[in-house]
Amino acid sequence: MRLELAVMVVALFVVLPLAAEDTGWPKETEIGDYVVTLYQPQVDSFTEDLMESRAAVSVKKGTGEPAFGAVWITARLAVDRDTRNVDIVTVEVPNVRFPELSDEEQRQLAALLEREIPTWDVDLSLDRLLASLDILEGEVRELELKNDPPRIIIAYVPSLLVLVDGDPKLEDVEGSKLQRVVNTPFLIVYHNKSKAYYLSANEGWFSARDIMGPWRPEPNPPSEVAAVTPPPPEETEEAEGAEKDTRTPEIVVSTEPAELIFIDGEPAMAPIAETDLLYVSNTDSDVVFDIGAQRYYVLLSGRWFSSSSLATDTWTFVPPDELPETFASIPLDSENGHMLVSVAGTDEAREAVLDAAIPQTAAVTMDASTTVEYDGKPKFEPVEGTELTSAVNTQSQVIKYRDAYYCCDDGVWYVSDAATGPWKVATEIPKEIYDIPPSDPNHNVTYVYVYDSTPEVVYVGYTPGYTGSYHYHGCMMYGTGWYYRPWWGHYYYPRPSTWGFHVRYNPWYGWSFGFSYSNGPFHLTIGTGGAYGWWGPGRYRPYPWYGYRHGYRAGYHRGYWHGYRAGMHAGASRPPAGGARPRPATRPNNNIYNRAENANKVVDTRDRTARKQAAVAQDRSNNVLTDRDGNVYRRNQDGTWDRRDKGDWSKTDLPSAQTRPSTQQTRPSTPQTRPSTPQTRPSTGVQQAPSTRPQQPSYTRPSTGASVQRDYSARQRGAQRTQSYNRGGGGARPSGGGRRR
């Protein structure tokens, strides 16, 4: 009979879904006469795409007393950042402990778990996983980024920044008298007859005799120019009661890396509560003034720059762990709470660092392939400090190592014995590729991994470094800061850029892009296609700025309070009323593997039609946990703890929580037993180089410490993060504030 109960525990664990719309814990289900309850799993380690965890469970028949126990799970995870959902793809159960069962019954139960769990579909919330990692010790990959300030332009009238990568490079537009400026992401054409440049905006055209300006609205462009007018963007609903700004902005052109900060008139200074800081309230940019130091600070691409005056070209980089202490006291629920993610030592900064360690993963079919186009014959140049060479006359990322060629495309590695292909999915990558320095434009591929393979699929993944998110002194920054020389040949191939797109961090989706100013329906036109995309592997997709003037900071500066989602993310149907999160008109598409062009490559390795759900236990709290040895504990409402002993609860004392473990320590990871998968690999047609698996993000539970207490605190914070995401902010906010720990 008890063995039957144990089987029910198997059923409960494998059916529970902790999906993106997480409804709460613990989960329970009825199986015959029994009620089986599973409490939230506790993560012990996270390495590559593997998670080791344990969970407390209970089984109850009728009105009898429940029996409590623990299960241990090793699982491969598939992460989807668009839904903030983590699927458990493969599972092993190395251990089970039910003190009220005999040794033989426990052995039989373990066998059943190992056989049954892999047949079920299990999900985890990404935000609960992230909170769990916060109590572990891990290795953090930190770069020496290039943090020289860009040209910082302060504008006091509506202005928009247009970047051109050096002197304008023109290419003929086939079938017309026009030439296009190809070394800019904006749509700019040159009309030979009128000897003028034309810049496309959704409202019409601007013209200028010189590309540096001055630019003026052009209501009657030449017919050849009018013929290439792009189609209008999708319309968005207007916010109720919103006031539109009808001013036409000035166009500011820069041929060097630059950022533009628009302040609407003279700076309006407002205090930040509980700090010695003032902030400029009439701007959508992050500009603050430290009263004590009498210095201004601006936040650009996750980097702080300081100056004694806004009317200066001299700005100095300030590392996030060297900011004045008053920055850490910014209230989380204030207009400036979002800045805490860029202040080292705050909960928000730690969570961003942890989030960057969680890979976006997928299973890719073995028959997937890619193509590479070169501007002429393939040309390779040395990668500094390595034995590698990389292709420079292509927009693809192709690396040569010894006699093999490796191409990284859309977060998947391919291999060939020729620079031109044919390309097959790689099952191993040489360790040397992961030595590509940040000064090289291909550095981002060092954040793309091959985890494992079967005869049918290859398990792959990338961490946010692939799309430009890098760790520096306790915070995440966008871009390496390096300027990468583009390819200038018959075609122009651009490289990733750190500056110029008003990049800002969003705790749910990573980095967002936009413009420093938009007024009502005004938008510049972003060029598309082929050689004209200069935004690197993430494929820059500008989100719509709504331009409603009922508050500069209504969309962004409410930070965690609004979930960073209000009016900020691509595809949102309209700015929200009352601070609620807008539901996207289309599903967010930050997951490269979810994009339409990869639909035939990425596969779901399981049959989801058999999915079953478990309900939330309404009559109990998510307050039962287990320690490393499988002992079960319960936290009471008054903060005391009970321990399960011989079928009953008894009071117990837990050691007080220790200081939070550092995420910057380097510790050897606990050896992981990867869930078993067939290892017979098909031939790629290429003799691949021997590979030692590269160093990847790894988090492991400390050998000592009040783990149960910390698990409970992390469980609470993860629940709040998940609720904040699901409800879209609207008053929900994570606990812990923004203070230094």
XYZ file of C-alpha atoms in Angstrom:
741
model
C 0.000 0.000 0.000
C 2.779 2.441 0.882
C 4.459 1.623 -2.398
C 1.232 2.682 -4.127
C 1.413 5.973 -2.253
C 4.975 6.440 -3.438
C 3.860 5.948 -7.032
C 1.376 8.772 -6.474
C 4.253 11.006 -5.427
C 5.809 10.274 -8.806
C 2.593 11.260 -10.505
C 2.358 14.513 -8.602
C 5.886 15.672 -9.281
C 5.775 14.968 -12.965
C 2.425 16.589 -13.583
C 2.993 19.825 -11.725
C 3.536 22.807 -13.982
C 5.114 25.963 -12.661
C 4.384 27.875 -15.824
C 4.970 31.498 -16.683
C 1.543 32.347 -15.283
C 2.510 30.738 -11.990
C -0.518 30.310 -9.751
C 1.317 29.289 -6.599
C 2.628 26.452 -4.466
C 2.348 23.801 -3.131
C 0.712 21.625 -5.796
C -1.616 18.785 -4.999
C -3.596 16.139 -6.816
C -6.027 13.391 -5.901
C -5.224 9.860 -7.017
C -7.910 7.467 -5.957
C -8.377 7.811 -2.207
C -5.148 9.739 -1.756
C -4.134 13.408 -1.805
C -0.511 13.965 -2.800
C 1.178 17.317 -2.186
C 4.460 18.531 -3.634
C 6.217 21.571 -2.208
C 8.397 23.820 -4.318
C 11.717 22.166 -5.315
C 14.936 23.524 -3.792
C 17.837 23.953 -6.218
C 21.188 22.490 -5.156
C 23.218 23.260 -8.286
C 22.864 24.700 -11.758
C 25.525 24.088 -14.415
C 25.183 24.459 -18.186
C 21.618 23.258 -18.801
C 21.526 20.928 -15.771
C 19.729 21.456 -12.480
C 19.999 19.331 -9.359
C 17.259 19.843 -6.774
C 15.229 18.218 -4.006
C 11.636 18.620 -2.901
C 9.488 17.815 0.119
C 6.360 15.737 -0.563
C 3.447 14.407 1.455
C 0.797 11.745 0.827
C -2.494 11.408 2.675
C -5.350 8.884 2.576
C -8.800 9.951 3.677
C -8.726 11.577 7.100
C -5.455 9.932 8.076
C -2.189 11.678 8.836
C 0.042 12.515 5.855
C 3.410 10.830 5.365
C 6.282 13.199 4.515
C 9.403 12.514 2.502
C 11.891 13.945 -0.003
C 12.880 13.315 -3.611
C 16.082 14.354 -5.446
C 15.993 15.268 -9.126
C 18.642 15.828 -11.803
C 17.123 17.475 -14.862
C 18.050 19.060 -18.165
C 16.266 22.397 -18.619
C 14.910 24.155 -21.677
C 14.514 27.882 -21.029
C 12.160 30.223 -22.881
C 12.666 33.860 -21.895
C 9.663 34.993 -23.913
C 7.352 33.171 -21.509
C 9.800 33.170 -18.567
C 9.183 29.456 -18.461
C 11.614 26.585 -17.839
C 10.712 23.157 -19.187
C 12.249 20.044 -17.652
C 13.275 18.020 -20.701
C 14.953 14.954 -19.231
C 14.954 13.782 -15.614
C 16.800 11.347 -13.399
C 15.909 10.625 -9.774
C 19.073 9.520 -7.973
C 17.556 9.327 -4.490
C 14.269 9.119 -2.580
C 13.747 9.204 1.183
C 10.500 8.363 2.961
C 11.368 7.611 6.614
C 8.074 5.808 7.126
C 8.769 3.362 4.271
C 11.008 0.318 4.482
C 14.345 0.193 2.675
C 12.919 -2.188 0.093
C 9.926 0.051 -0.557
C 12.219 3.025 -1.029
C 14.362 1.111 -3.551
C 11.254 0.142 -5.507
C 10.038 3.732 -5.365
C 13.325 5.035 -6.761
C 13.101 2.600 -9.678
C 9.577 3.749 -10.426
C 10.587 7.414 -10.269
C 13.433 6.895 -12.704
C 11.102 5.128 -15.127
C 8.031 7.347 -14.837
C 9.245 10.950 -14.431
C 10.840 11.246 -17.910
C 7.459 10.478 -19.495
C 5.805 13.596 -18.019
C 5.959 17.297 -18.812
C 7.246 19.556 -16.031
C 7.683 23.328 -16.030
C 9.379 25.753 -13.663
C 9.071 29.517 -13.366
C 12.217 31.297 -14.506
C 11.781 33.860 -11.720
C 11.592 31.168 -9.033
C 14.707 29.533 -10.475
C 16.511 32.880 -10.492
C 15.645 33.507 -6.830
C 16.900 30.023 -5.956
C 20.272 30.709 -7.573
C 20.694 33.782 -5.369
C 21.482 31.587 -2.348
C 24.072 29.504 -4.201
C 27.740 30.215 -4.748
C 28.822 30.541 -8.337
C 31.340 31.537 -10.914
C 30.738 34.860 -12.625
C 32.379 35.560 -15.951
C 33.608 39.150 -15.901
C 35.207 41.048 -18.774
C 37.466 44.045 -18.844
C 35.061 46.052 -20.975
C 36.007 49.211 -22.823
C 34.196 51.933 -20.920
C 35.364 55.091 -22.645
C 32.428 57.490 -22.847
C 30.807 58.039 -26.229
C 30.104 61.543 -27.466
C 27.314 62.608 -25.073
C 24.985 65.156 -26.657
C 22.619 67.117 -24.403
C 19.687 68.632 -26.316
C 17.137 71.017 -24.830
C 14.741 70.957 -27.794
C 13.150 67.785 -29.236
C 15.959 65.962 -31.050
C 16.677 62.561 -32.518
C 20.087 60.979 -33.029
C 21.068 59.504 -36.397
C 24.318 57.509 -36.413
C 26.489 57.106 -39.504
C 29.494 54.798 -39.211
C 32.125 57.261 -40.416
C 31.884 59.182 -43.666
C 28.765 58.200 -45.627
C 29.240 55.251 -47.958
C 26.885 55.268 -50.955
C 25.633 52.365 -53.046
C 23.425 52.641 -56.105
C 19.771 51.772 -55.697
C 19.021 49.516 -58.650
C 16.579 50.965 -61.179
C 16.700 54.532 -59.867
C 18.790 57.692 -59.713
C 19.236 57.224 -55.982
C 22.112 56.061 -53.854
C 21.615 54.683 -50.376
C 23.805 55.486 -47.382
C 24.597 51.940 -46.303
C 26.722 52.592 -43.225
C 23.764 53.618 -41.078
C 20.791 51.658 -39.752
C 18.480 54.514 -40.803
C 16.976 54.893 -44.272
C 18.954 57.703 -45.918
C 19.184 58.131 -49.711
C 21.113 60.574 -51.854
C 19.409 62.106 -54.917
C 22.038 62.916 -57.545
C 19.916 65.415 -59.466
C 18.982 67.582 -56.482
C 22.338 66.970 -54.762
C 20.574 66.361 -51.452
C 20.224 63.664 -48.820
C 16.774 62.428 -47.765
C 16.039 60.819 -44.403
C 12.886 58.732 -44.050
C 10.477 59.139 -41.154
C 7.080 57.534 -40.863
C 5.522 60.979 -41.281
C 7.446 61.815 -44.449
C 10.934 62.855 -45.445
C 13.644 65.217 -44.205
C 16.235 66.683 -46.565
C 19.712 68.217 -46.211
C 22.460 69.342 -48.570
C 25.059 67.876 -46.225
C 24.569 64.679 -44.277
C 25.545 66.523 -41.090
C 22.592 68.871 -41.659
C 20.769 71.040 -41.103
C 17.821 68.742 -41.807
C 14.375 70.129 -42.605
C 11.010 68.468 -43.236
C 10.535 67.844 -46.954
C 6.845 67.751 -47.909
C 7.555 67.321 -51.639
C 10.495 64.962 -52.175
C 11.520 64.026 -55.743
C 9.389 61.288 -57.283
C 12.299 58.837 -57.143
C 12.576 59.409 -53.396
C 8.835 59.182 -52.849
C 8.860 55.855 -54.699
C 11.019 54.219 -52.012
C 8.877 55.428 -49.115
C 8.499 52.416 -46.798
C 5.033 51.204 -45.771
C 3.603 52.768 -42.604
C 4.134 50.910 -39.321
C 1.377 49.036 -37.579
C -0.960 51.390 -35.798
C -1.149 51.365 -32.022
C -4.033 52.352 -29.833
C -3.742 55.675 -28.102
C -3.708 55.919 -24.351
C -6.947 57.312 -23.007
C -6.593 61.014 -22.236
C -3.025 61.162 -23.550
C -1.757 64.479 -24.864
C 0.210 64.279 -28.087
C 3.236 66.421 -28.768
C 3.089 67.830 -32.284
C 6.576 69.333 -32.329
C 8.925 68.247 -35.102
C 12.284 67.213 -33.661
C 15.683 68.312 -34.826
C 17.873 65.687 -36.468
C 21.341 65.320 -34.932
C 23.841 63.317 -37.000
C 27.000 61.794 -35.553
C 29.692 59.921 -37.472
C 31.268 58.662 -34.234
C 29.808 56.643 -31.326
C 27.345 58.907 -29.528
C 24.330 59.095 -27.242
C 21.738 61.859 -27.157
C 19.928 62.986 -24.014
C 16.871 65.157 -24.591
C 15.859 67.450 -21.731
C 12.640 69.314 -22.451
C 13.776 72.835 -21.682
C 15.795 73.844 -18.660
C 16.471 70.855 -16.332
C 13.712 70.418 -13.756
C 15.314 68.979 -10.648
C 13.346 66.831 -8.204
C 14.560 65.049 -5.045
C 14.915 61.289 -4.779
C 13.514 60.315 -1.376
C 15.868 58.857 1.250
C 18.965 59.941 -0.735
C 21.216 62.930 -1.323
C 20.300 62.845 -5.005
C 18.217 64.957 -7.351
C 16.989 63.727 -10.721
C 16.110 65.585 -13.905
C 12.374 64.985 -14.167
C 11.753 66.423 -17.644
C 13.696 63.781 -19.555
C 13.236 60.131 -20.444
C 16.966 59.585 -19.867
C 18.574 58.801 -16.511
C 20.222 61.987 -15.260
C 20.868 62.506 -11.533
C 22.791 65.037 -9.467
C 24.707 64.117 -6.303
C 24.338 67.029 -3.908
C 27.307 66.000 -1.769
C 29.763 65.577 -4.637
C 28.173 68.338 -6.766
C 28.362 66.105 -9.824
C 25.952 64.904 -12.495
C 25.619 61.212 -13.354
C 24.071 59.775 -16.521
C 23.280 56.096 -17.151
C 23.955 54.907 -20.719
C 24.019 51.268 -21.887
C 24.248 50.216 -18.222
C 27.276 52.460 -17.608
C 27.519 55.474 -15.330
C 29.339 58.594 -16.517
C 29.965 61.632 -14.331
C 30.647 65.305 -14.948
C 30.623 68.537 -12.967
C 28.293 70.128 -15.512
C 25.826 69.183 -18.243
C 27.406 71.871 -20.435
C 30.655 69.978 -20.942
C 32.105 67.389 -23.272
C 34.180 65.883 -20.468
C 32.562 62.811 -18.918
C 34.260 60.179 -16.745
C 33.277 56.524 -16.404
C 32.341 55.482 -12.854
C 32.377 51.714 -12.078
C 29.073 50.593 -10.541
C 30.820 49.485 -7.344
C 32.406 52.928 -6.897
C 29.229 55.008 -6.976
C 28.471 57.186 -3.938
C 26.718 55.084 -1.294
C 23.602 57.206 -1.514
C 22.742 55.549 -4.863
C 22.000 52.276 -3.053
C 19.337 54.057 -0.985
C 17.139 54.906 -3.971
C 13.662 53.560 -3.043
C 12.682 50.638 -5.203
C 9.120 51.883 -5.636
C 10.202 55.394 -6.662
C 10.379 56.971 -10.116
C 14.060 55.997 -10.163
C 13.882 52.494 -8.678
C 14.967 50.957 -11.969
C 18.445 52.505 -11.520
C 19.194 50.020 -8.742
C 19.948 47.348 -11.333
C 23.062 49.394 -12.188
C 24.171 49.909 -8.576
C 26.496 47.113 -7.436
C 25.442 45.255 -4.300
C 21.684 45.771 -4.645
C 19.228 42.896 -4.942
C 18.264 44.134 -8.394
C 21.866 44.134 -9.636
C 22.434 40.622 -8.249
C 19.286 39.339 -9.917
C 20.430 40.746 -13.267
C 23.800 39.000 -12.882
C 22.071 35.733 -12.002
C 19.679 36.100 -14.916
C 22.666 36.402 -17.246
C 23.885 32.973 -16.084
C 20.689 31.206 -17.146
C 20.957 30.057 -20.766
C 18.261 30.243 -23.400
C 18.179 26.644 -24.604
C 16.750 24.532 -27.396
C 16.989 21.175 -29.136
C 18.072 21.541 -32.779
C 17.563 18.873 -35.427
C 20.666 17.135 -36.707
C 19.718 17.945 -40.298
C 19.647 21.719 -39.676
C 22.027 23.784 -41.781
C 22.951 27.341 -42.646
C 24.451 29.312 -45.521
C 27.260 31.847 -45.587
C 27.695 34.544 -48.245
C 30.999 36.321 -48.794
C 31.870 39.554 -50.569
C 34.161 37.813 -53.048
C 36.426 34.952 -52.012
C 36.470 34.153 -48.270
C 38.990 36.319 -46.458
C 40.223 35.415 -42.981
C 42.264 37.451 -40.508
C 43.914 36.404 -37.214
C 42.012 36.685 -33.962
C 44.322 38.477 -31.532
C 45.866 36.276 -28.854
C 44.603 32.991 -30.321
C 45.372 30.401 -32.982
C 42.056 31.255 -34.648
C 41.221 33.217 -37.766
C 37.839 34.740 -38.566
C 36.090 35.683 -41.785
C 35.897 39.452 -42.280
C 34.088 39.820 -45.636
C 30.783 38.360 -44.518
C 28.019 39.288 -42.119
C 28.118 35.700 -40.791
C 30.354 34.715 -37.886
C 32.791 32.127 -39.226
C 35.815 30.949 -37.239
C 38.595 28.735 -38.572
C 40.485 26.460 -36.206
C 43.116 24.187 -37.721
C 41.398 22.380 -40.606
C 37.781 23.003 -39.619
C 35.412 25.954 -39.989
C 32.799 26.843 -37.376
C 29.851 29.135 -38.017
C 27.630 30.505 -35.245
C 24.202 31.458 -36.577
C 21.107 32.283 -34.501
C 22.551 30.670 -31.382
C 23.542 27.401 -33.097
C 27.025 26.182 -33.990
C 27.677 24.606 -37.408
C 30.828 22.960 -38.735
C 32.293 22.355 -42.195
C 35.538 21.372 -43.841
C 35.266 24.377 -46.195
C 34.644 28.068 -45.617
C 31.708 27.978 -48.003
C 30.073 24.861 -46.551
C 28.092 22.687 -46.685
C 27.350 23.232 -42.987
C 26.158 20.692 -40.453
C 25.171 21.146 -36.821
C 28.257 20.845 -34.618
C 28.241 18.470 -31.670
C 31.523 19.773 -30.238
C 33.263 23.133 -30.235
C 37.011 23.643 -29.707
C 37.812 25.208 -26.363
C 40.045 27.741 -28.134
C 37.013 29.506 -29.601
C 36.040 30.569 -26.093
C 39.284 32.562 -25.855
C 38.134 35.168 -28.401
C 38.706 38.506 -26.593
C 36.094 41.282 -26.246
C 38.169 43.459 -28.584
C 37.127 41.127 -31.414
C 33.646 41.538 -33.012
C 33.084 37.793 -32.710
C 33.502 37.740 -28.937
C 29.758 37.266 -28.441
C 29.894 33.723 -29.879
C 31.803 32.652 -26.768
C 28.423 32.690 -25.005
C 26.915 30.032 -27.311
C 27.252 26.417 -26.184
C 26.738 22.844 -27.264
C 25.554 20.799 -24.291
C 24.845 17.314 -25.591
C 23.461 15.392 -28.538
C 21.469 12.343 -29.597
C 21.218 10.827 -33.079
C 18.257 13.151 -33.701
C 18.994 16.450 -31.933
C 21.724 18.634 -30.472
C 21.046 20.449 -27.197
C 22.282 24.024 -27.533
C 22.011 27.276 -25.629
C 23.245 30.811 -25.255
C 23.507 33.176 -22.331
C 22.743 36.911 -22.708
C 26.367 37.662 -23.559
C 25.518 36.473 -27.077
C 23.132 39.397 -27.462
C 25.394 41.935 -25.791
C 24.861 41.691 -22.014
C 28.111 41.552 -20.038
C 29.067 41.479 -16.358
C 31.302 44.188 -14.931
C 31.973 44.926 -11.239
C 28.713 43.440 -9.964
C 26.336 44.769 -12.643
C 25.300 44.016 -16.201
C 26.270 46.347 -19.043
C 25.293 46.398 -22.685
C 27.965 45.999 -25.340
C 31.692 45.571 -24.943
C 32.347 49.262 -25.591
C 34.792 48.410 -28.366
C 34.455 49.926 -31.830
C 34.593 47.187 -34.446
C 35.839 48.030 -37.913
C 33.213 47.132 -40.539
C 33.939 45.423 -43.846
C 34.168 47.855 -46.745
C 34.233 46.087 -50.096
C 31.673 45.700 -52.856
C 29.243 45.453 -49.936
C 29.209 47.045 -46.505
C 29.015 44.648 -43.550
C 28.499 46.386 -40.188
C 29.436 45.111 -36.727
C 27.680 45.341 -33.347
C 27.602 48.753 -31.682
C 27.365 49.667 -27.991
C 26.165 53.219 -28.473
C 23.427 55.215 -30.118
C 20.225 53.272 -29.517
C 19.200 54.389 -26.046
C 19.764 50.899 -24.634
C 18.138 50.284 -21.231
C 17.759 47.257 -18.999
C 14.430 45.508 -18.438
C 14.329 42.867 -15.645
C 11.928 40.630 -17.579
C 13.355 40.854 -21.101
C 16.913 42.094 -20.783
C 17.966 45.081 -22.890
C 15.475 47.292 -24.701
C 16.247 49.696 -27.528
C 14.693 52.953 -28.635
C 15.277 56.617 -29.268
C 16.021 59.400 -26.856
C 12.896 61.250 -27.919
C 9.629 60.608 -29.755
C 6.707 62.941 -30.104
C 3.337 61.429 -30.809
C 3.408 59.267 -33.931
C 6.890 60.394 -35.054
C 9.378 57.611 -35.839
C 12.505 57.445 -37.937
C 12.634 54.580 -40.385
C 15.028 51.756 -39.578
C 16.474 50.104 -42.663
C 16.071 46.344 -42.981
C 17.622 43.443 -44.766
C 20.972 41.982 -45.653
C 23.965 44.216 -45.233
C 21.991 46.994 -43.627
C 21.469 45.446 -40.208
C 24.131 46.685 -37.863
C 22.737 45.480 -34.644
C 24.538 42.153 -34.408
C 23.216 38.740 -33.375
C 20.273 40.079 -31.432
C 18.895 41.682 -34.608
C 17.939 45.059 -33.251
C 14.183 45.493 -33.431
C 13.111 48.957 -32.298
C 10.059 49.071 -30.113
C 7.408 51.735 -30.654
C 7.729 54.834 -28.541
C 4.302 56.236 -27.965
C 5.233 59.830 -27.301
C 2.430 60.566 -24.864
C 3.268 63.564 -22.723
C 1.276 62.745 -19.629
C 4.560 61.934 -17.886
C 8.047 61.313 -19.224
C 8.639 58.466 -16.833
C 5.284 56.708 -16.913
C 6.638 53.928 -19.079
C 10.154 53.392 -17.869
C 11.043 55.216 -14.699
C 8.471 53.414 -12.599
C 10.859 50.502 -12.802
C 9.983 47.362 -10.869
C 6.810 49.049 -9.691
C 5.508 48.856 -13.242
C 7.442 45.735 -14.115
C 9.442 47.807 -16.653
C 6.800 46.829 -19.144
C 4.598 49.927 -19.279
C 4.890 51.398 -22.746
C 8.356 50.011 -23.280
C 8.369 46.652 -24.997
C 8.042 45.823 -28.656
C 4.605 44.718 -29.698
C 2.739 46.291 -26.799
C -0.687 47.344 -27.969
C -0.869 50.615 -26.042
C 0.465 52.328 -22.947
C -1.363 51.035 -19.896
C -3.754 52.881 -17.670
C -3.045 53.031 -13.967
C 0.372 51.419 -14.247
C -0.806 47.965 -15.370
C 1.402 45.934 -17.684
C 0.235 46.024 -21.313
C -0.367 42.648 -22.864
C 1.718 42.443 -26.032
C -0.251 42.500 -29.260
C 2.173 39.850 -30.418
C 4.253 37.536 -28.277
C 7.655 38.977 -27.348
C 10.370 37.620 -29.588
C 13.587 37.925 -27.603
C 14.167 34.182 -27.774
C 16.173 33.704 -30.964
C 15.144 30.068 -31.126
C 11.451 31.094 -31.248
C 11.820 33.200 -34.366
C 10.038 32.178 -37.542
C 13.254 31.569 -39.482
C 14.229 28.878 -36.973
C 10.896 27.038 -36.916
C 12.256 24.134 -38.974
C 15.416 23.809 -36.882
C 14.190 23.835 -33.296
C 12.092 20.905 -32.129
C 10.157 19.932 -29.025
C 11.584 16.633 -27.890
C 8.442 15.583 -26.016
C 4.814 14.812 -26.754
C 2.870 17.462 -24.853
C -0.547 15.955 -25.524
C -0.256 13.821 -22.378
C 0.243 16.816 -20.108
C -1.656 16.785 -16.846
C -2.077 19.559 -14.337
C -1.962 19.703 -10.566
C -4.029 22.200 -8.590
C -2.708 24.648 -6.026
C -3.256 23.369 -2.499
C -5.719 25.924 -1.123
C -5.622 24.833 2.517
C -1.887 24.970 3.158
C 1.116 27.250 2.728
C 4.243 26.701 0.690
C 6.181 26.385 3.937
C 7.544 22.820 3.967
C 11.151 22.168 2.938
C 13.768 19.457 3.162
C 17.468 19.605 4.000
C 20.340 17.824 2.269
C 19.702 14.663 4.284
C 16.008 14.514 3.457
C 14.781 15.736 6.840
C 11.542 17.692 6.494
C 10.908 21.100 8.128
C 7.912 23.408 8.397
C 8.036 27.168 8.907
C 5.291 28.625 11.084
C 3.629 32.021 10.716
C 5.455 33.383 13.759
C 8.829 32.581 12.170
C 9.543 29.448 14.249
C 10.338 26.071 12.726
C 9.081 22.504 13.247
C 10.804 19.295 12.223
C 9.022 16.154 11.087
C 9.969 13.291 13.377
C 8.328 9.880 13.693
C 5.110 10.966 12.035
C 4.671 14.221 14.001
C 5.948 17.808 14.147
C 8.195 19.036 16.936
C 9.740 22.460 17.592
C 13.307 22.944 16.415
C 15.885 25.678 16.080
C 17.549 26.453 12.754
C 20.874 28.282 12.560
C 20.399 31.931 11.591
C 20.945 32.832 7.961
C 24.569 33.582 7.163
C 25.893 36.394 5.004
C 24.817 36.051 1.412
C 27.396 34.059 -0.597
C 29.353 36.077 -3.125
C 28.486 35.577 -6.784
C 32.009 36.610 -7.761
C 33.887 33.758 -6.176
C 35.388 31.056 -8.278
C 34.668 27.637 -6.859
C 34.963 24.198 -8.398
C 31.530 22.987 -9.387
C 30.041 19.851 -7.986
C 30.474 16.993 -10.459
C 27.228 16.595 -12.368
C 25.717 13.393 -13.636
C 24.076 14.347 -16.896
C 20.711 12.725 -17.573
C 21.458 9.800 -19.791
C 20.781 10.181 -23.505
C 21.895 8.050 -26.451
C 25.366 9.090 -27.459
C 25.658 7.558 -30.893
C 26.398 10.569 -33.045
C 26.029 10.731 -36.807
C 29.072 11.693 -38.819
C 29.325 15.371 -39.722
C 31.661 14.693 -42.611
C 34.328 16.683 -40.789
C 37.103 15.595 -38.476
C 36.330 17.905 -35.568
C 39.030 19.043 -33.217
C 39.187 17.487 -29.763
C 37.305 19.698 -27.322
C 37.373 20.308 -23.623
C 34.009 21.651 -22.517
C 34.432 25.428 -22.022
C 33.854 27.126 -18.716
C 30.174 27.963 -18.385
C 28.011 29.541 -15.669
C 27.876 27.275 -12.624
C 26.126 27.705 -9.285
C 26.448 25.274 -6.382
C 24.992 25.193 -2.883
C 27.584 26.065 -0.205
C 28.775 23.141 1.900
C 27.687 24.927 5.084
C 25.032 27.440 6.032
C 21.410 27.698 6.997
C 20.206 26.237 3.712
C 16.585 25.604 4.744
C 16.208 29.153 6.038
C 17.727 30.598 2.882
C 15.612 28.340 0.705
C 12.501 29.675 2.352
C 13.589 33.313 1.846
C 14.430 32.620 -1.791
C 11.094 30.872 -2.225
C 9.265 33.984 -0.988
C 11.231 36.318 -3.226
C 10.739 34.072 -6.245
C 6.990 34.007 -5.619
C 6.903 37.798 -5.502
C 8.932 38.122 -8.702
C 6.635 35.676 -10.471
C 3.507 37.466 -9.281
C 4.999 40.804 -10.308
C 5.637 39.471 -13.811
C 2.228 37.841 -14.134
C 0.345 40.860 -12.855
C 2.630 43.267 -14.686
C 3.664 45.374 -11.739
C 0.565 47.431 -10.911
C 1.581 47.760 -7.287
C 3.241 44.380 -6.839
C 6.934 44.645 -6.185
C 9.749 42.345 -5.129
C 10.802 42.352 -1.524
C 14.178 43.314 -0.203
C 14.305 46.910 -1.369
C 17.424 48.120 -3.040
C 19.807 48.480 -0.148
C 23.296 47.096 -0.104
C 23.700 43.807 1.683
